[in-house]
Short mmCIF file of C-alpha atoms and ligand atoms in Angstrom, two decimals:
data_model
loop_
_atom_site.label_atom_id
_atom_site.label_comp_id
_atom_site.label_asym_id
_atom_site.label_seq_id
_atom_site.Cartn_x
_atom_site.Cartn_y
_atom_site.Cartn_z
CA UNK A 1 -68.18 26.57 196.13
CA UNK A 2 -71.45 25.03 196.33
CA UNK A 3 -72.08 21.51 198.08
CA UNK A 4 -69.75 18.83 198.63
CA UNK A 5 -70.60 15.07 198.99
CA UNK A 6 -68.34 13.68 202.02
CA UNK A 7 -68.54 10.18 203.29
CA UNK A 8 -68.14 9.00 207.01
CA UNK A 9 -64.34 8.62 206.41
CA UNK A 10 -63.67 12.27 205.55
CA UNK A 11 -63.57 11.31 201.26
CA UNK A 12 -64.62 13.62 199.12
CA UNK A 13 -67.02 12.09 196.33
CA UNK A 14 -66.19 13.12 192.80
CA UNK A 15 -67.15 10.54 190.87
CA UNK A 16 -69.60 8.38 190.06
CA UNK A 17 -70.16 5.10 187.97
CA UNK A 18 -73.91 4.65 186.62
CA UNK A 19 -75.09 1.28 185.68
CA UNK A 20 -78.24 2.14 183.46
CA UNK A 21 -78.85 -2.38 182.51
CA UNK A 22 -77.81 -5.96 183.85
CA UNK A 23 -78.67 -7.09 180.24
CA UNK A 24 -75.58 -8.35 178.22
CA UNK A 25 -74.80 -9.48 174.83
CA UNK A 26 -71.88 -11.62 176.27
CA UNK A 27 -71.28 -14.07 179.01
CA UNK A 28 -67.29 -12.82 180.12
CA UNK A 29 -66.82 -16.32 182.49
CA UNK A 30 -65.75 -13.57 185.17
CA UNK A 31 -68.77 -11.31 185.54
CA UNK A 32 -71.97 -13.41 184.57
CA UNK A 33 -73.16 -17.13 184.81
CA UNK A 34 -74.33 -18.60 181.22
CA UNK A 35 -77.92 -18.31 182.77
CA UNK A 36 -77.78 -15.26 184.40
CA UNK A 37 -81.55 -13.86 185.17
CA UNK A 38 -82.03 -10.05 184.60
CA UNK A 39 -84.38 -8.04 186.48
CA UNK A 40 -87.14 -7.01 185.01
CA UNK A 41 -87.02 -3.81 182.61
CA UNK A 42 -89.68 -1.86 184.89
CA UNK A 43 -86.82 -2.18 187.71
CA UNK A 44 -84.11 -0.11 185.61
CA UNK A 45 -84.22 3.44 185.91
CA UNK A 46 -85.86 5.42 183.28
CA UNK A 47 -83.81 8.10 180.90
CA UNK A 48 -85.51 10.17 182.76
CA UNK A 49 -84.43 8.97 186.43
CA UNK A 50 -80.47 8.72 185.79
CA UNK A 51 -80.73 12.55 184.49
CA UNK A 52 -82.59 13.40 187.69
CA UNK A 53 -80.17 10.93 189.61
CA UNK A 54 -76.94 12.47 187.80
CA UNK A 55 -78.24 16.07 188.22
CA UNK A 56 -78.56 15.63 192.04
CA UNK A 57 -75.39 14.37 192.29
CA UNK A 58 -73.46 16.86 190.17
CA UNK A 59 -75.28 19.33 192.61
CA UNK A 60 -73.08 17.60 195.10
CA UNK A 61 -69.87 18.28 193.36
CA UNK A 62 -69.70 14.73 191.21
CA UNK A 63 -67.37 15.90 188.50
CA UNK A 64 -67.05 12.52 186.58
CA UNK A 65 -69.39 10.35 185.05
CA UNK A 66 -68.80 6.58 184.13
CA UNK A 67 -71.74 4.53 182.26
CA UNK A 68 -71.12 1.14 182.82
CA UNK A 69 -73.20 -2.11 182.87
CA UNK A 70 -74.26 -4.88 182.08
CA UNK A 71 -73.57 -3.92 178.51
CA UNK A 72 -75.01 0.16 177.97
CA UNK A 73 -75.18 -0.11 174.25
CA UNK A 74 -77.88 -2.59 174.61
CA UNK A 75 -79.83 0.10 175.47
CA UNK A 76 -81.54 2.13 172.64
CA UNK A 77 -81.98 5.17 174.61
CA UNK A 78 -77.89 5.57 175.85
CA UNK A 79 -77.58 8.84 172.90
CA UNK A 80 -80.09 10.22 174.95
CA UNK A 81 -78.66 9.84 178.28
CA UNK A 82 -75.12 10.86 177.25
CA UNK A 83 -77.08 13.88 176.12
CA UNK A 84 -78.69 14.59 179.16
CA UNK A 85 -75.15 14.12 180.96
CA UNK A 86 -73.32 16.46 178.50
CA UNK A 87 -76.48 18.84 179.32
CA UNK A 88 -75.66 18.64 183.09
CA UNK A 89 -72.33 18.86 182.73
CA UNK A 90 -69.60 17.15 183.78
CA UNK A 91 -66.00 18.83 183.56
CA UNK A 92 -64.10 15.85 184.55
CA UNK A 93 -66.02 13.45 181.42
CA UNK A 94 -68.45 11.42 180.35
CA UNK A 95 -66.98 7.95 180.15
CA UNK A 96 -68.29 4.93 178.80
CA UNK A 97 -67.63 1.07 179.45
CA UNK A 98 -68.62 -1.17 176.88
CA UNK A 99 -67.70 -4.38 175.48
CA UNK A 100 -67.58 -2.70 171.92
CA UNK A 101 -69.93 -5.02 170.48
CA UNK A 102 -72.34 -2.67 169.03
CA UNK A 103 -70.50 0.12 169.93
CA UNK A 104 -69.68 0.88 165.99
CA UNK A 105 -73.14 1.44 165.37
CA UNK A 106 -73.64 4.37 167.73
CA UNK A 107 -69.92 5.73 168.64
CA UNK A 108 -70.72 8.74 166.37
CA UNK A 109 -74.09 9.97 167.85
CA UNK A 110 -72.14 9.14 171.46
CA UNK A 111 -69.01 11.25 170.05
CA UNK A 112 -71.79 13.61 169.09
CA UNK A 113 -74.10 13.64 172.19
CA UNK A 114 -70.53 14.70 174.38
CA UNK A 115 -68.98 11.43 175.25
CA UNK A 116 -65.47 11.73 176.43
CA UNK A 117 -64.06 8.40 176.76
CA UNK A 118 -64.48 5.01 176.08
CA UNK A 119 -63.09 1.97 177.76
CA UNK A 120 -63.31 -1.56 175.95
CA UNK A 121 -63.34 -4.56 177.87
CA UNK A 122 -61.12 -6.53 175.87
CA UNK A 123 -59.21 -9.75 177.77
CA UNK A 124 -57.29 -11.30 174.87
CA UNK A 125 -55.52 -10.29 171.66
CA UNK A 126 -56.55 -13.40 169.64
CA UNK A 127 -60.22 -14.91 168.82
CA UNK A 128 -59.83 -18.09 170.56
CA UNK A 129 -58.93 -16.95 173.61
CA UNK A 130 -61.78 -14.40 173.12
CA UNK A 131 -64.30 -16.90 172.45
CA UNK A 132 -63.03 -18.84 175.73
CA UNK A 133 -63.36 -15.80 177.83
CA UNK A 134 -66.61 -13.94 176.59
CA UNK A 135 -68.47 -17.37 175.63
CA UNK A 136 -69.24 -15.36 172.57
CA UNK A 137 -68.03 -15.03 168.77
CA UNK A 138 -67.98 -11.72 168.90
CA UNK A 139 -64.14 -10.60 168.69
CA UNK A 140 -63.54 -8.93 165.25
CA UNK A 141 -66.63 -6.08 165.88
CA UNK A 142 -64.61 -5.30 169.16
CA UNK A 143 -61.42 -4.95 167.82
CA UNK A 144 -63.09 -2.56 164.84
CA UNK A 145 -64.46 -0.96 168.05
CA UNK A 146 -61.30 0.32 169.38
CA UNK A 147 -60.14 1.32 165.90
CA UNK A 148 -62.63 3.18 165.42
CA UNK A 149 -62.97 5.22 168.63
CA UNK A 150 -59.35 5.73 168.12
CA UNK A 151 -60.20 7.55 164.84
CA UNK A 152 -62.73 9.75 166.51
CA UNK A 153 -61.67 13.11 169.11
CA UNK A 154 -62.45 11.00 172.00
CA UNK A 155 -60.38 12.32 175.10
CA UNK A 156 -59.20 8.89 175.77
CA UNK A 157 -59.77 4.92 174.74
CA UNK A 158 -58.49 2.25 176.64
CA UNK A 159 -58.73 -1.48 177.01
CA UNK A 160 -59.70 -3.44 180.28
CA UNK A 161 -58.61 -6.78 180.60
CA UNK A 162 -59.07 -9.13 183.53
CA UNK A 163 -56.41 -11.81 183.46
CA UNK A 164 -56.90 -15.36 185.12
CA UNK A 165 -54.49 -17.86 185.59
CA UNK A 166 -54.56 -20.65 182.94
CA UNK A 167 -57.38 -18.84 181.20
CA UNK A 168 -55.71 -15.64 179.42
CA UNK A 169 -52.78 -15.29 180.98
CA UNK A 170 -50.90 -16.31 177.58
CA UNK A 171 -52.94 -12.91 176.24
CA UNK A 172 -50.74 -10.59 178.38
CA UNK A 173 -48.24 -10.35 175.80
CA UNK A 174 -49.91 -9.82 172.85
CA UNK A 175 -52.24 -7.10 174.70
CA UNK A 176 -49.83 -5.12 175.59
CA UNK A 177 -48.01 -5.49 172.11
CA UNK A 178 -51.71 -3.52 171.42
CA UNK A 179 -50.27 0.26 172.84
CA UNK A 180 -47.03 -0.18 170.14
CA UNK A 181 -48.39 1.45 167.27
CA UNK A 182 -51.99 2.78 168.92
CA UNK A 183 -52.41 5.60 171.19
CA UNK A 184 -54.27 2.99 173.75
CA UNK A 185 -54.22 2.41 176.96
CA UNK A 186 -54.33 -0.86 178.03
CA UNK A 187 -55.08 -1.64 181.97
CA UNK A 188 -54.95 -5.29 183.37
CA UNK A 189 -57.14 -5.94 186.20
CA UNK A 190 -57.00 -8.42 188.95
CA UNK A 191 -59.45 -11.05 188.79
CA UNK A 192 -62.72 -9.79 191.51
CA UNK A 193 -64.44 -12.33 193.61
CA UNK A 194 -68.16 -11.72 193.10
CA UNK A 195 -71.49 -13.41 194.04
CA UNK A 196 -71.57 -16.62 192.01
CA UNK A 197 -68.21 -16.59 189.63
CA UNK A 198 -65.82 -19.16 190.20
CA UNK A 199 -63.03 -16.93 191.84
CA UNK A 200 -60.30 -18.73 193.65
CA UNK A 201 -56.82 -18.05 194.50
CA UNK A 202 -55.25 -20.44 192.62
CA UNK A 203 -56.53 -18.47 189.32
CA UNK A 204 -55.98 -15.04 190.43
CA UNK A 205 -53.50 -13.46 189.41
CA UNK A 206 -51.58 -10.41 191.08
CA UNK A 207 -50.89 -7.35 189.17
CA UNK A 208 -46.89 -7.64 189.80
CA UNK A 209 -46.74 -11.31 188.01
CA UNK A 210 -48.02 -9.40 185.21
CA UNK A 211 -45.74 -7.02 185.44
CA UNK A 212 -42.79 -9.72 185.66
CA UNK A 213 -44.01 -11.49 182.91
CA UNK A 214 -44.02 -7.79 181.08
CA UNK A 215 -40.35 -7.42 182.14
CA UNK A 216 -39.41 -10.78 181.63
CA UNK A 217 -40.51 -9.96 178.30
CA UNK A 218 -38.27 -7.47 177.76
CA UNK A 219 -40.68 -4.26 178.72
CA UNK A 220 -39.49 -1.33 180.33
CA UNK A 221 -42.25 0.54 182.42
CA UNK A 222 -41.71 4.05 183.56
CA UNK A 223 -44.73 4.85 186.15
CA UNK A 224 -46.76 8.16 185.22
CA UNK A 225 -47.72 10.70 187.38
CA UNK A 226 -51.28 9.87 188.44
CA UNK A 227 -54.06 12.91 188.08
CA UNK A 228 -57.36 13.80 189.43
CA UNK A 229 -58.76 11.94 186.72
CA UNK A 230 -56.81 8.71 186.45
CA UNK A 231 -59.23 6.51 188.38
CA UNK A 232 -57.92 3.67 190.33
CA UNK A 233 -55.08 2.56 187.37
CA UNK A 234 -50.93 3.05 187.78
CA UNK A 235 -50.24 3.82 184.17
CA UNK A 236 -46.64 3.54 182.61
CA UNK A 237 -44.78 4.49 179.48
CA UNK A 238 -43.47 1.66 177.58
CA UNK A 239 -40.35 0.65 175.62
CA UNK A 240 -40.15 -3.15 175.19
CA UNK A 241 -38.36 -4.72 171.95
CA UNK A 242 -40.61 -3.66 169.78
CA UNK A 243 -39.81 -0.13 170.25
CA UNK A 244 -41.29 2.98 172.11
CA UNK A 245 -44.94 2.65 172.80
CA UNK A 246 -47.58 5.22 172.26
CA UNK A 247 -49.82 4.04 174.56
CA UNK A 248 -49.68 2.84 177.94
CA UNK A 249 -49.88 -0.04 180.03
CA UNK A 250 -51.83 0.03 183.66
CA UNK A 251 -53.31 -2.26 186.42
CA UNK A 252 -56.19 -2.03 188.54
CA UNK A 253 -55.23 -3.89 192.02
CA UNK A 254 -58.44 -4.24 193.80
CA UNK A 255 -57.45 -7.61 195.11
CA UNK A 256 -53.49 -7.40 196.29
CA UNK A 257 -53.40 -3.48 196.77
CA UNK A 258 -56.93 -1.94 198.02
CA UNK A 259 -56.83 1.63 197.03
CA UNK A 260 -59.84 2.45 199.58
CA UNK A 261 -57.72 5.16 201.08
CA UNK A 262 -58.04 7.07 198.21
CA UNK A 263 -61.66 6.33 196.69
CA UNK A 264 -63.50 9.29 195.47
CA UNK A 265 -66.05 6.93 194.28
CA UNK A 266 -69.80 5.62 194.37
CA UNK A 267 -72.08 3.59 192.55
CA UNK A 268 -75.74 3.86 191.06
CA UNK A 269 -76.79 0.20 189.92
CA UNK A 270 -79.39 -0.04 187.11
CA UNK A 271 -82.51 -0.62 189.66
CA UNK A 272 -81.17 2.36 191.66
CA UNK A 273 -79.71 1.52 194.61
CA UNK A 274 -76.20 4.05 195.77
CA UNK A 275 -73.21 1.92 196.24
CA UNK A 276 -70.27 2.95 198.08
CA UNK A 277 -68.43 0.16 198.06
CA UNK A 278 -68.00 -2.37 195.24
CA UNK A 279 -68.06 -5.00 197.95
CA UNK A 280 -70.36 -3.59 200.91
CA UNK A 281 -73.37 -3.90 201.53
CA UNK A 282 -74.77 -0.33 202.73
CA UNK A 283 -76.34 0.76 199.32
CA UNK A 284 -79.12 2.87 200.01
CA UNK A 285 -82.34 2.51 197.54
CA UNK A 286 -82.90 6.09 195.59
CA UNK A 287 -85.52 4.95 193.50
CA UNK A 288 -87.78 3.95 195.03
CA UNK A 289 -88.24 7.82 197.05
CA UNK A 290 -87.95 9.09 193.57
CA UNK A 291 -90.71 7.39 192.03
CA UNK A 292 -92.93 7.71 195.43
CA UNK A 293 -92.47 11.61 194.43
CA UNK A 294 -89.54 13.00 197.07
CA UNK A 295 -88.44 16.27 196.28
CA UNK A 296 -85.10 17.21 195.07
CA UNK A 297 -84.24 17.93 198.83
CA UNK A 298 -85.33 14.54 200.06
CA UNK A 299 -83.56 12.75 197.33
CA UNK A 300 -80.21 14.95 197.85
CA UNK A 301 -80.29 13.45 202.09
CA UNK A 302 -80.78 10.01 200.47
CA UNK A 303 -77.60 10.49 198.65
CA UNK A 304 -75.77 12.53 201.52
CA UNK A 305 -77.21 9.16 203.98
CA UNK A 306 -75.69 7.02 201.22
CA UNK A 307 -72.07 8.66 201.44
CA UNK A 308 -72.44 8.72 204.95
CA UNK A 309 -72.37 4.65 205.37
CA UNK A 310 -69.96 4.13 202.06
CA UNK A 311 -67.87 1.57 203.91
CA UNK A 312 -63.82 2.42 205.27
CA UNK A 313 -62.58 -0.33 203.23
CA UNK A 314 -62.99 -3.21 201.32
CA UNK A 315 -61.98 -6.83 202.63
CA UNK A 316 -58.54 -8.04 202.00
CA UNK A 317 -58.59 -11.22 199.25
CA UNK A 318 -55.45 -12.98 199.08
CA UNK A 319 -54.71 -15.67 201.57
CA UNK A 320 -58.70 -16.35 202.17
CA UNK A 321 -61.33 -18.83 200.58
CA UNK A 322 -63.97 -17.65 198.68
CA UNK A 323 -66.63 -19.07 201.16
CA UNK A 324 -64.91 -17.03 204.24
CA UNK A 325 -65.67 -13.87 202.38
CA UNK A 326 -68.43 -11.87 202.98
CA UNK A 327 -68.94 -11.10 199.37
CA UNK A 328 -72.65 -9.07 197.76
CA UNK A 329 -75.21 -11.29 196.54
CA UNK A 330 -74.94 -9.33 193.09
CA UNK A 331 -72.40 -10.30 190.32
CA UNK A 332 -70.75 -7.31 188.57
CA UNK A 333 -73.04 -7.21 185.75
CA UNK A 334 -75.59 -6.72 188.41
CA UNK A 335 -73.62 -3.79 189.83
CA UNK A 336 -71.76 -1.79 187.20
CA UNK A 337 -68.10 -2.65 186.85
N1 SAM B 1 -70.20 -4.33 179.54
C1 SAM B 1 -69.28 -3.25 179.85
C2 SAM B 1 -67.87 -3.70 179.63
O1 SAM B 1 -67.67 -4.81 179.11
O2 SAM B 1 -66.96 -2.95 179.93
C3 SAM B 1 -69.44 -2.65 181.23
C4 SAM B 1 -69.74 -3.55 182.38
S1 SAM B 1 -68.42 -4.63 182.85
C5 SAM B 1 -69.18 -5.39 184.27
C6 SAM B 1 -67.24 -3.49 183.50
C7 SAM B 1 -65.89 -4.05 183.80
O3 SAM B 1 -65.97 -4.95 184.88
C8 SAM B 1 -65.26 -4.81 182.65
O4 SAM B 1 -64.01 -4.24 182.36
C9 SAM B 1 -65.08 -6.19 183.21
O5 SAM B 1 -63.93 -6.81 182.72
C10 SAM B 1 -64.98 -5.93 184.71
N2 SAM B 1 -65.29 -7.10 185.54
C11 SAM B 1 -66.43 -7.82 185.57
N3 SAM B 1 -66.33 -8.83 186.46
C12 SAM B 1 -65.09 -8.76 186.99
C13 SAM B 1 -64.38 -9.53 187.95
N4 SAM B 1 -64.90 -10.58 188.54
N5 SAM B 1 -63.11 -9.14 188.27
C14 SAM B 1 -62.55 -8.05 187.68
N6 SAM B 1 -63.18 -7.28 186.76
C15 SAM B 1 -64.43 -7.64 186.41
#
């Protein structure tokens, strides 16, 4: 077996999630202000940097690959660098988050390049509530998004929806009604406190009063076995009234039910820095070595420092104010959900 990445706490790395922009083409009320500045484009890693970046790191023993954002399709270069991933290789996939807006126009050449799977962010079933949420019009080219990468040999397609309190939480429902008839899987995740959005208690929302309202509802959830692969989701089968579902339902509890004991993951943001920690603060700068011409060798101890100070855990939400948190500067967008 060749090199493993380990971080201070004994946690194997396996995956990482690469941010290759900050630059979106909506304005989710959760992630990004309406005025958001965006670094400038110098500051994002070149095609040419993430392959190094993602080569390094598969030398380590990475085995999965998430592109994430900002919004990747808005870059005209992302065939490319799925290419370069599939080139690397990556047994455990190449995933991609995107809001689906213009993923239509490229999901072939992605399918083609060796994407494996594609998540939509998707946080209501109806265009109002879409509009309300992503402060954009944009709702019918994302639902033909997730048709269509049904209809393509993708490994898996899921939707991501964050759920606030008196915002969407009427869209539970009806997104879950999605996985009836579609072979989707559709995750709910627990509002995230970040730099400047307007988290606070009152509109969070905990995974399990979803999952009353699902019951409530007349849902039946059977929990599946989680694998290697399953990222940070509990996934169930569903039977609810309208039948047996072929897809499932999941939620992502970063807020009421930290799954730090078992994180296998890191970050590279767009500008790249190595994150360990959605919420710390210890992310160690790779670029900037990499473009003052470090070898291979000193890049691979930047990322080995990097794992070494990923932090233990991240801070428990409930019961605090956002102002007694010590929460990262950046918003999401600036991170790479
Ligand atoms: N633009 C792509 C997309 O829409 O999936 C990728 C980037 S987006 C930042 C990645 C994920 O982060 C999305 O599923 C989004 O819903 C989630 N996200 C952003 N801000 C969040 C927050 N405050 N709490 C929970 N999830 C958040």
């Amino acid at each position: 077996m060749g090199r493993q990445l380990v971080d201070g706490h004994g946690r194997r790395i396996t995956y990482v999630r690469i941010s290759v922009t900050d630059r979106c083409n909506l304005r989710c009320v959760y992630c990004m202000p309406e005025d958001q500045a965006f670094r400038p484009l110098p500051h994002l890693m070149t095609r040419d940097e993430v392959r190094r970046a993602a080569s390094l790191l598969a030398s380590f023993g990475v085995t999965k690959v998430r592109i994430t954002g900002g919004e990747p399709t808005t870059r005209s270069d992302l065939v490319g660098i799925v290419g370069d991933l599939a080139a690397i290789g990556f047994p455990g996939g190449i995933a991609l988050s995107t809001n689906g807006v213009l993923f239509p126009k490229m999901a072939h050449d992605l399918l083609a390049a060796g994407l494996t799977k594609v998540n939509v962010s998707l946080d209501a079933a109806e265009a109002e509530h879409f509009r309300k949420m992503a402060r954009r019009d944009h709702f019918q080219p994302v639902l033909d998004s997730i048709d269509l990468a049904l209809s393509l040999p993708f490994d898996s397609v899921k939707i991501n929806a964050v759920v606030i309190r008196g915002f969407n939480d009427g869209q539970i429902l009806p997104l879950a009604a999605m996985t009836h008839g579609k072979n989707l899987g559709v995750r709910f995740i627990e509002f995230m406190p970040f730099g400047d959005n307007a988290w606070t208690e009152a509109d969070w929302m905990g995974w399990r009063e979803v999952m009353d309202r699902l019951v409530a509802a007349g849902y039946v959830l059977a929990p599946l076995e989680k694998s290697e692969v399953s990222g940070p989701a509990d996934e169930y089968r569903v039977v609810s009234p309208l039948g047996e579902h072929r897809g499932t339902i999941g939620f992502i509890t970063p807020v009421s039910d930290r799954f730090c004991d078992t994180c296998n993951r890191m970050r590279l943001t767009q500008d790249g820095f190595l994150k360990g920690c959605l919420f710390g603060h210890n992310d160690v700068d790779l670029l900037r070595p990499m473009r003052a011409g470090a070898s291979d060798g000193e890049l691979a101890a930047v990322i080995e420092k990097a794992a070494a100070v990923k932090e233990e855990r991240h801070p428990m939400f409930v019961g605090m104010r956002k102002n007694m948190l010590p929460l990262p500067a950046r918003n999401m967008s600036e991170i790479g959900g």
